[in-house]
mmCIF file of C-alpha atoms in Angstrom:
data_model
loop_
_atom_site.group_PDB
_atom_site.id
_atom_site.type_symbol
_atom_site.label_atom_id
_atom_site.label_comp_id
_atom_site.label_asym_id
_atom_site.label_seq_id
_atom_site.Cartn_x
_atom_site.Cartn_y
_atom_site.Cartn_z
ATOM 1 C CA MET X 2 31.268 4.356 -11.424
ATOM 2 C CA ILE X 3 29.642 6.354 -8.612
ATOM 3 C CA GLU X 4 31.716 7.592 -5.682
ATOM 4 C CA SER X 5 31.220 9.622 -2.529
ATOM 5 C CA THR X 6 33.513 10.931 0.198
ATOM 6 C CA ILE X 7 33.671 9.722 3.806
ATOM 7 C CA THR X 8 33.654 12.530 6.383
ATOM 8 C CA ALA X 9 35.797 12.642 9.534
ATOM 9 C CA LYS X 10 32.754 11.245 11.398
ATOM 10 C CA GLY X 11 32.537 8.259 9.028
ATOM 11 C CA GLN X 12 29.465 9.618 7.250
ATOM 12 C CA THR X 13 28.734 9.862 3.538
ATOM 13 C CA THR X 14 25.931 11.106 1.340
ATOM 14 C CA LEU X 15 24.339 8.548 -0.934
ATOM 15 C CA PRO X 16 24.462 9.950 -4.458
ATOM 16 C CA LYS X 17 21.115 10.563 -6.115
ATOM 17 C CA ALA X 18 21.577 7.672 -8.566
ATOM 18 C CA VAL X 19 22.134 5.272 -5.638
ATOM 19 C CA ARG X 20 19.093 6.587 -3.723
ATOM 20 C CA GLU X 21 16.964 6.167 -6.826
ATOM 21 C CA ALA X 22 18.292 2.654 -7.521
ATOM 22 C CA LEU X 23 17.459 1.621 -3.939
ATOM 23 C CA SER X 24 14.163 3.576 -3.878
ATOM 24 C CA VAL X 25 15.139 5.207 -0.580
ATOM 25 C CA ASN X 26 14.302 8.681 0.667
ATOM 26 C CA ALA X 27 15.300 10.885 3.590
ATOM 27 C CA GLY X 28 14.573 9.064 6.849
ATOM 28 C CA ASP X 29 14.587 5.590 5.248
ATOM 29 C CA ARG X 30 16.972 2.924 6.508
ATOM 30 C CA VAL X 31 19.617 0.981 4.621
ATOM 31 C CA ARG X 32 21.268 -2.317 5.463
ATOM 32 C CA TYR X 33 24.922 -3.221 4.904
ATOM 33 C CA VAL X 34 25.813 -6.804 4.038
ATOM 34 C CA ILE X 35 29.543 -7.597 4.222
ATOM 35 C CA GLN X 36 30.584 -10.747 2.364
ATOM 36 C CA ASP X 37 33.864 -11.845 0.810
ATOM 37 C CA GLY X 38 35.456 -8.416 1.294
ATOM 38 C CA GLN X 39 32.604 -6.601 -0.433
ATOM 39 C CA VAL X 40 29.744 -4.543 0.929
ATOM 40 C CA ARG X 41 26.221 -4.631 -0.469
ATOM 41 C CA LEU X 42 23.882 -1.780 0.357
ATOM 42 C CA LEU X 43 20.203 -2.722 0.567
ATOM 43 C CA GLY X 44 17.194 -0.517 1.069
ATOM 44 C CA VAL X 45 15.072 -1.570 4.046
ATOM 45 C CA ARG X 46 11.380 -1.578 3.227
ATOM 46 C CA PRO X 47 9.244 -0.340 6.116
ATOM 47 C CA ILE X 48 6.181 -2.507 6.688
ATOM 48 C CA LYS X 49 3.915 0.499 6.163
ATOM 49 C CA ARG X 50 5.012 0.594 2.489
ATOM 50 C CA LEU X 51 3.312 -2.766 2.022
ATOM 51 C CA TYR X 52 -0.121 -1.369 2.887
ATOM 52 C CA GLY X 53 -2.475 -1.987 0.001
ATOM 53 C CA VAL X 54 -0.061 -4.193 -1.984
ATOM 54 C CA LEU X 55 -2.290 -7.245 -1.656
ATOM 55 C CA GLN X 56 -5.814 -6.615 -2.734
ATOM 56 C CA HIS X 57 -8.743 -8.892 -2.002
ATOM 57 C CA HIS X 58 -12.072 -8.537 -3.715
ATOM 58 C CA GLY X 59 -14.963 -10.088 -1.901
ATOM 59 C CA PRO X 60 -16.094 -10.562 1.678
ATOM 60 C CA ALA X 61 -13.549 -10.835 4.473
ATOM 61 C CA ALA X 62 -12.882 -14.315 5.862
ATOM 62 C CA THR X 63 -14.462 -14.995 9.235
ATOM 63 C CA LEU X 64 -12.656 -16.621 12.145
ATOM 64 C CA ASP X 65 -14.669 -19.785 11.479
ATOM 65 C CA ASP X 66 -13.494 -19.749 7.832
ATOM 66 C CA MET X 67 -9.888 -19.466 9.030
ATOM 67 C CA ASP X 68 -10.296 -22.241 11.603
ATOM 68 C CA ASN X 69 -11.843 -24.517 8.968
ATOM 69 C CA ALA X 70 -8.994 -23.797 6.511
ATOM 70 C CA ILE X 71 -6.402 -24.582 9.206
ATOM 71 C CA ALA X 72 -8.153 -27.823 10.103
ATOM 72 C CA GLU X 73 -8.388 -28.814 6.424
ATOM 73 C CA GLY X 74 -4.678 -28.110 5.939
ATOM 74 C CA ALA X 75 -3.817 -30.195 9.018
ATOM 75 C CA ARG X 76 -5.848 -33.132 7.661
ATOM 76 C CA ARG X 77 -3.941 -33.020 4.361
ATOM 77 C CA ALA X 78 -0.510 -32.979 6.030
#
């Protein structure tokens, strides 16, 4: 079990094992979810961390390609 102490200002330091489990670093944000008398601590993923996650090989889609795909999807619905 991992514990930390609450300061007089209501602050605590996240132990290293918790930071590693959440993949958070200094300056990152965390989210608290309170449910049924328990608190879950979640790491908030900044959008900039997603850069490069999706890779596409080939030419970029044109606006006409996108419009045609939207129209095709609307016809199928």
